[in-house]
């Protein structure tokens, strides 16, 4: 079965850190640009970060730039998101996905690993 499983979320105080993990099963991530999205209650899912297939390039939403770091280990079919200096506004369910971008550099999810996973909840207390 082809799917992605996110983990690593939890409750953290503002200013704290979490590391999210996304593991692929049934298909290798090695040829895909991979990314993270998040969705807070009542809001649309939004792009957070992306990393090229070989890890050479990474991209971030302005809201997380300088605080979050995306990385990958193709041998383990794993994508990580290190989140530092967390803010209450970072609270959301976080999802990973293969991604692509429009000519206007708007990132969007593609789904060679099936539909969205269950995500992992991040809660940040102030």
PDB file of C-alpha atoms in Angstrom:
ATOM      1  CA  UNK A   1       0.000   0.000   0.000  1.00  0.00           C
ATOM      2  CA  UNK A   2       1.332   3.411  -0.993  1.00  0.00           C
ATOM      3  CA  UNK A   3       1.009   6.062   1.654  1.00  0.00           C
ATOM      4  CA  UNK A   4       2.725   8.677   3.820  1.00  0.00           C
ATOM      5  CA  UNK A   5       2.685   8.661   7.600  1.00  0.00           C
ATOM      6  CA  UNK A   6       3.398  11.812   9.562  1.00  0.00           C
ATOM      7  CA  UNK A   7       4.461  11.840  13.192  1.00  0.00           C
ATOM      8  CA  UNK A   8       6.261  13.902  15.791  1.00  0.00           C
ATOM      9  CA  UNK A   9       3.623  16.453  16.640  1.00  0.00           C
ATOM     10  CA  UNK A  10       2.659  17.366  20.164  1.00  0.00           C
ATOM     11  CA  UNK A  11       2.156  20.136  22.672  1.00  0.00           C
ATOM     12  CA  UNK A  12       4.976  22.611  23.126  1.00  0.00           C
ATOM     13  CA  UNK A  13       5.358  26.016  24.722  1.00  0.00           C
ATOM     14  CA  UNK A  14       5.934  29.052  22.581  1.00  0.00           C
ATOM     15  CA  UNK A  15       9.610  29.277  21.775  1.00  0.00           C
ATOM     16  CA  UNK A  16      10.034  25.526  21.884  1.00  0.00           C
ATOM     17  CA  UNK A  17      10.932  23.017  19.187  1.00  0.00           C
ATOM     18  CA  UNK A  18       9.505  19.950  17.534  1.00  0.00           C
ATOM     19  CA  UNK A  19      10.733  17.675  14.792  1.00  0.00           C
ATOM     20  CA  UNK A  20       8.174  16.187  12.465  1.00  0.00           C
ATOM     21  CA  UNK A  21       8.772  13.064  10.441  1.00  0.00           C
ATOM     22  CA  UNK A  22       7.114  11.769   7.304  1.00  0.00           C
ATOM     23  CA  UNK A  23       7.778   8.220   6.179  1.00  0.00           C
ATOM     24  CA  UNK A  24       6.718   6.852   2.825  1.00  0.00           C
ATOM     25  CA  UNK A  25       5.638   3.284   2.257  1.00  0.00           C
ATOM     26  CA  UNK A  26       5.099   1.446  -1.006  1.00  0.00           C
ATOM     27  CA  UNK A  27       6.954   3.943  -3.171  1.00  0.00           C
ATOM     28  CA  UNK A  28      10.288   5.690  -2.975  1.00  0.00           C
ATOM     29  CA  UNK A  29      10.368   9.451  -2.403  1.00  0.00           C
ATOM     30  CA  UNK A  30      13.731   9.749  -4.146  1.00  0.00           C
ATOM     31  CA  UNK A  31      12.455  11.223  -7.422  1.00  0.00           C
ATOM     32  CA  UNK A  32       9.982  13.667  -5.900  1.00  0.00           C
ATOM     33  CA  UNK A  33      10.200  17.141  -4.523  1.00  0.00           C
ATOM     34  CA  UNK A  34       8.621  16.740  -1.101  1.00  0.00           C
ATOM     35  CA  UNK A  35       6.928  19.267   1.081  1.00  0.00           C
ATOM     36  CA  UNK A  36       4.987  20.049   4.195  1.00  0.00           C
ATOM     37  CA  UNK A  37       1.635  21.770   4.494  1.00  0.00           C
ATOM     38  CA  UNK A  38      -0.411  22.725   7.510  1.00  0.00           C
ATOM     39  CA  UNK A  39      -4.023  23.395   8.265  1.00  0.00           C
ATOM     40  CA  UNK A  40      -5.320  25.264  11.260  1.00  0.00           C
ATOM     41  CA  UNK A  41      -8.986  25.078  12.332  1.00  0.00           C
ATOM     42  CA  UNK A  42     -11.188  27.140  10.047  1.00  0.00           C
ATOM     43  CA  UNK A  43      -8.366  27.889   7.644  1.00  0.00           C
ATOM     44  CA  UNK A  44      -7.262  26.520   4.317  1.00  0.00           C
ATOM     45  CA  UNK A  45      -4.331  24.180   4.079  1.00  0.00           C
ATOM     46  CA  UNK A  46      -1.184  26.184   3.406  1.00  0.00           C
ATOM     47  CA  UNK A  47       2.292  25.495   2.127  1.00  0.00           C
ATOM     48  CA  UNK A  48       5.075  25.411   4.714  1.00  0.00           C
ATOM     49  CA  UNK A  49       8.248  24.066   3.124  1.00  0.00           C
ATOM     50  CA  UNK A  50       9.591  21.984   0.257  1.00  0.00           C
ATOM     51  CA  UNK A  51      12.834  20.230  -0.591  1.00  0.00           C
ATOM     52  CA  UNK A  52      14.136  19.140  -3.974  1.00  0.00           C
ATOM     53  CA  UNK A  53      14.549  15.475  -4.811  1.00  0.00           C
ATOM     54  CA  UNK A  54      18.245  15.457  -3.908  1.00  0.00           C
ATOM     55  CA  UNK A  55      18.027  17.841  -0.987  1.00  0.00           C
ATOM     56  CA  UNK A  56      20.032  20.508  -2.777  1.00  0.00           C
ATOM     57  CA  UNK A  57      17.336  23.169  -2.598  1.00  0.00           C
ATOM     58  CA  UNK A  58      14.768  24.047   0.006  1.00  0.00           C
ATOM     59  CA  UNK A  59      11.920  26.513  -0.012  1.00  0.00           C
ATOM     60  CA  UNK A  60       9.937  28.058   2.801  1.00  0.00           C
ATOM     61  CA  UNK A  61       6.836  30.072   3.400  1.00  0.00           C
ATOM     62  CA  UNK A  62       7.742  33.528   4.639  1.00  0.00           C
ATOM     63  CA  UNK A  63       5.993  32.825   7.930  1.00  0.00           C
ATOM     64  CA  UNK A  64       8.430  30.041   8.845  1.00  0.00           C
ATOM     65  CA  UNK A  65      11.621  31.154   7.136  1.00  0.00           C
ATOM     66  CA  UNK A  66      14.551  31.151   9.531  1.00  0.00           C
ATOM     67  CA  UNK A  67      12.717  29.003  12.093  1.00  0.00           C
ATOM     68  CA  UNK A  68      11.893  25.779  10.232  1.00  0.00           C
ATOM     69  CA  UNK A  69      14.282  23.474   8.380  1.00  0.00           C
ATOM     70  CA  UNK A  70      13.221  20.757   5.987  1.00  0.00           C
ATOM     71  CA  UNK A  71      15.473  17.807   5.234  1.00  0.00           C
ATOM     72  CA  UNK A  72      15.236  14.357   3.719  1.00  0.00           C
ATOM     73  CA  UNK A  73      16.815  10.932   3.765  1.00  0.00           C
ATOM     74  CA  UNK A  74      15.992   9.163   0.519  1.00  0.00           C
ATOM     75  CA  UNK A  75      17.518   5.904   1.710  1.00  0.00           C
ATOM     76  CA  UNK A  76      14.921   5.854   4.476  1.00  0.00           C
ATOM     77  CA  UNK A  77      12.124   7.415   2.418  1.00  0.00           C
ATOM     78  CA  UNK A  78      11.826  10.030   5.120  1.00  0.00           C
ATOM     79  CA  UNK A  79      11.226  13.766   5.144  1.00  0.00           C
ATOM     80  CA  UNK A  80      11.816  15.790   8.297  1.00  0.00           C
ATOM     81  CA  UNK A  81      10.690  19.203   9.445  1.00  0.00           C
ATOM     82  CA  UNK A  82      12.646  20.749  12.289  1.00  0.00           C
ATOM     83  CA  UNK A  83      10.584  23.501  13.847  1.00  0.00           C
ATOM     84  CA  UNK A  84      12.253  25.945  16.213  1.00  0.00           C
ATOM     85  CA  UNK A  85      11.047  29.098  17.937  1.00  0.00           C
ATOM     86  CA  UNK A  86       7.486  27.910  17.636  1.00  0.00           C
ATOM     87  CA  UNK A  87       4.694  30.439  17.873  1.00  0.00           C
ATOM     88  CA  UNK A  88       1.017  29.970  18.730  1.00  0.00           C
ATOM     89  CA  UNK A  89       0.178  30.727  15.107  1.00  0.00           C
ATOM     90  CA  UNK A  90       2.165  27.640  14.051  1.00  0.00           C
ATOM     91  CA  UNK A  91      -0.454  25.418  15.676  1.00  0.00           C
ATOM     92  CA  UNK A  92      -2.077  23.226  13.047  1.00  0.00           C
ATOM     93  CA  UNK A  93      -2.243  19.738  11.656  1.00  0.00           C
ATOM     94  CA  UNK A  94       0.853  19.193   9.555  1.00  0.00           C
ATOM     95  CA  UNK A  95       0.851  17.043   6.431  1.00  0.00           C
ATOM     96  CA  UNK A  96       3.554  15.964   4.028  1.00  0.00           C
ATOM     97  CA  UNK A  97       3.164  15.345   0.346  1.00  0.00           C
ATOM     98  CA  UNK A  98       4.993  15.224  -2.918  1.00  0.00           C
ATOM     99  CA  UNK A  99       4.792  18.703  -4.394  1.00  0.00           C
ATOM    100  CA  UNK A 100       5.113  20.734  -7.546  1.00  0.00           C
ATOM    101  CA  UNK A 101       4.883  24.439  -8.231  1.00  0.00           C
ATOM    102  CA  UNK A 102       3.175  26.687 -10.724  1.00  0.00           C
ATOM    103  CA  UNK A 103       5.093  29.083 -12.993  1.00  0.00           C
ATOM    104  CA  UNK A 104       4.219  31.720 -10.392  1.00  0.00           C
ATOM    105  CA  UNK A 105       6.029  29.603  -7.760  1.00  0.00           C
ATOM    106  CA  UNK A 106       2.897  28.624  -5.901  1.00  0.00           C
ATOM    107  CA  UNK A 107       3.421  25.223  -4.360  1.00  0.00           C
ATOM    108  CA  UNK A 108       0.744  22.566  -4.545  1.00  0.00           C
ATOM    109  CA  UNK A 109       0.455  18.950  -3.509  1.00  0.00           C
ATOM    110  CA  UNK A 110       0.522  16.037  -5.876  1.00  0.00           C
ATOM    111  CA  UNK A 111      -0.460  12.594  -4.719  1.00  0.00           C
ATOM    112  CA  UNK A 112       1.656   9.720  -6.052  1.00  0.00           C
ATOM    113  CA  UNK A 113       1.516   8.334  -2.507  1.00  0.00           C
ATOM    114  CA  UNK A 114      -2.256   8.305  -2.364  1.00  0.00           C
ATOM    115  CA  UNK A 115      -4.448  10.866  -0.687  1.00  0.00           C
ATOM    116  CA  UNK A 116      -3.419  12.987   2.270  1.00  0.00           C
ATOM    117  CA  UNK A 117      -2.193  11.117   5.326  1.00  0.00           C
ATOM    118  CA  UNK A 118      -3.667  11.593   8.757  1.00  0.00           C
ATOM    119  CA  UNK A 119      -1.278  14.415   9.557  1.00  0.00           C
ATOM    120  CA  UNK A 120       0.270  15.199  12.910  1.00  0.00           C
ATOM    121  CA  UNK A 121      -1.113  17.759  15.335  1.00  0.00           C
ATOM    122  CA  UNK A 122       1.093  20.572  16.569  1.00  0.00           C
ATOM    123  CA  UNK A 123      -0.191  22.630  19.494  1.00  0.00           C
ATOM    124  CA  UNK A 124       1.715  25.648  20.767  1.00  0.00           C
ATOM    125  CA  UNK A 125       0.796  27.195  24.092  1.00  0.00           C
ATOM    126  CA  UNK A 126       1.478  30.856  24.733  1.00  0.00           C
TER     127      UNK A 126
END
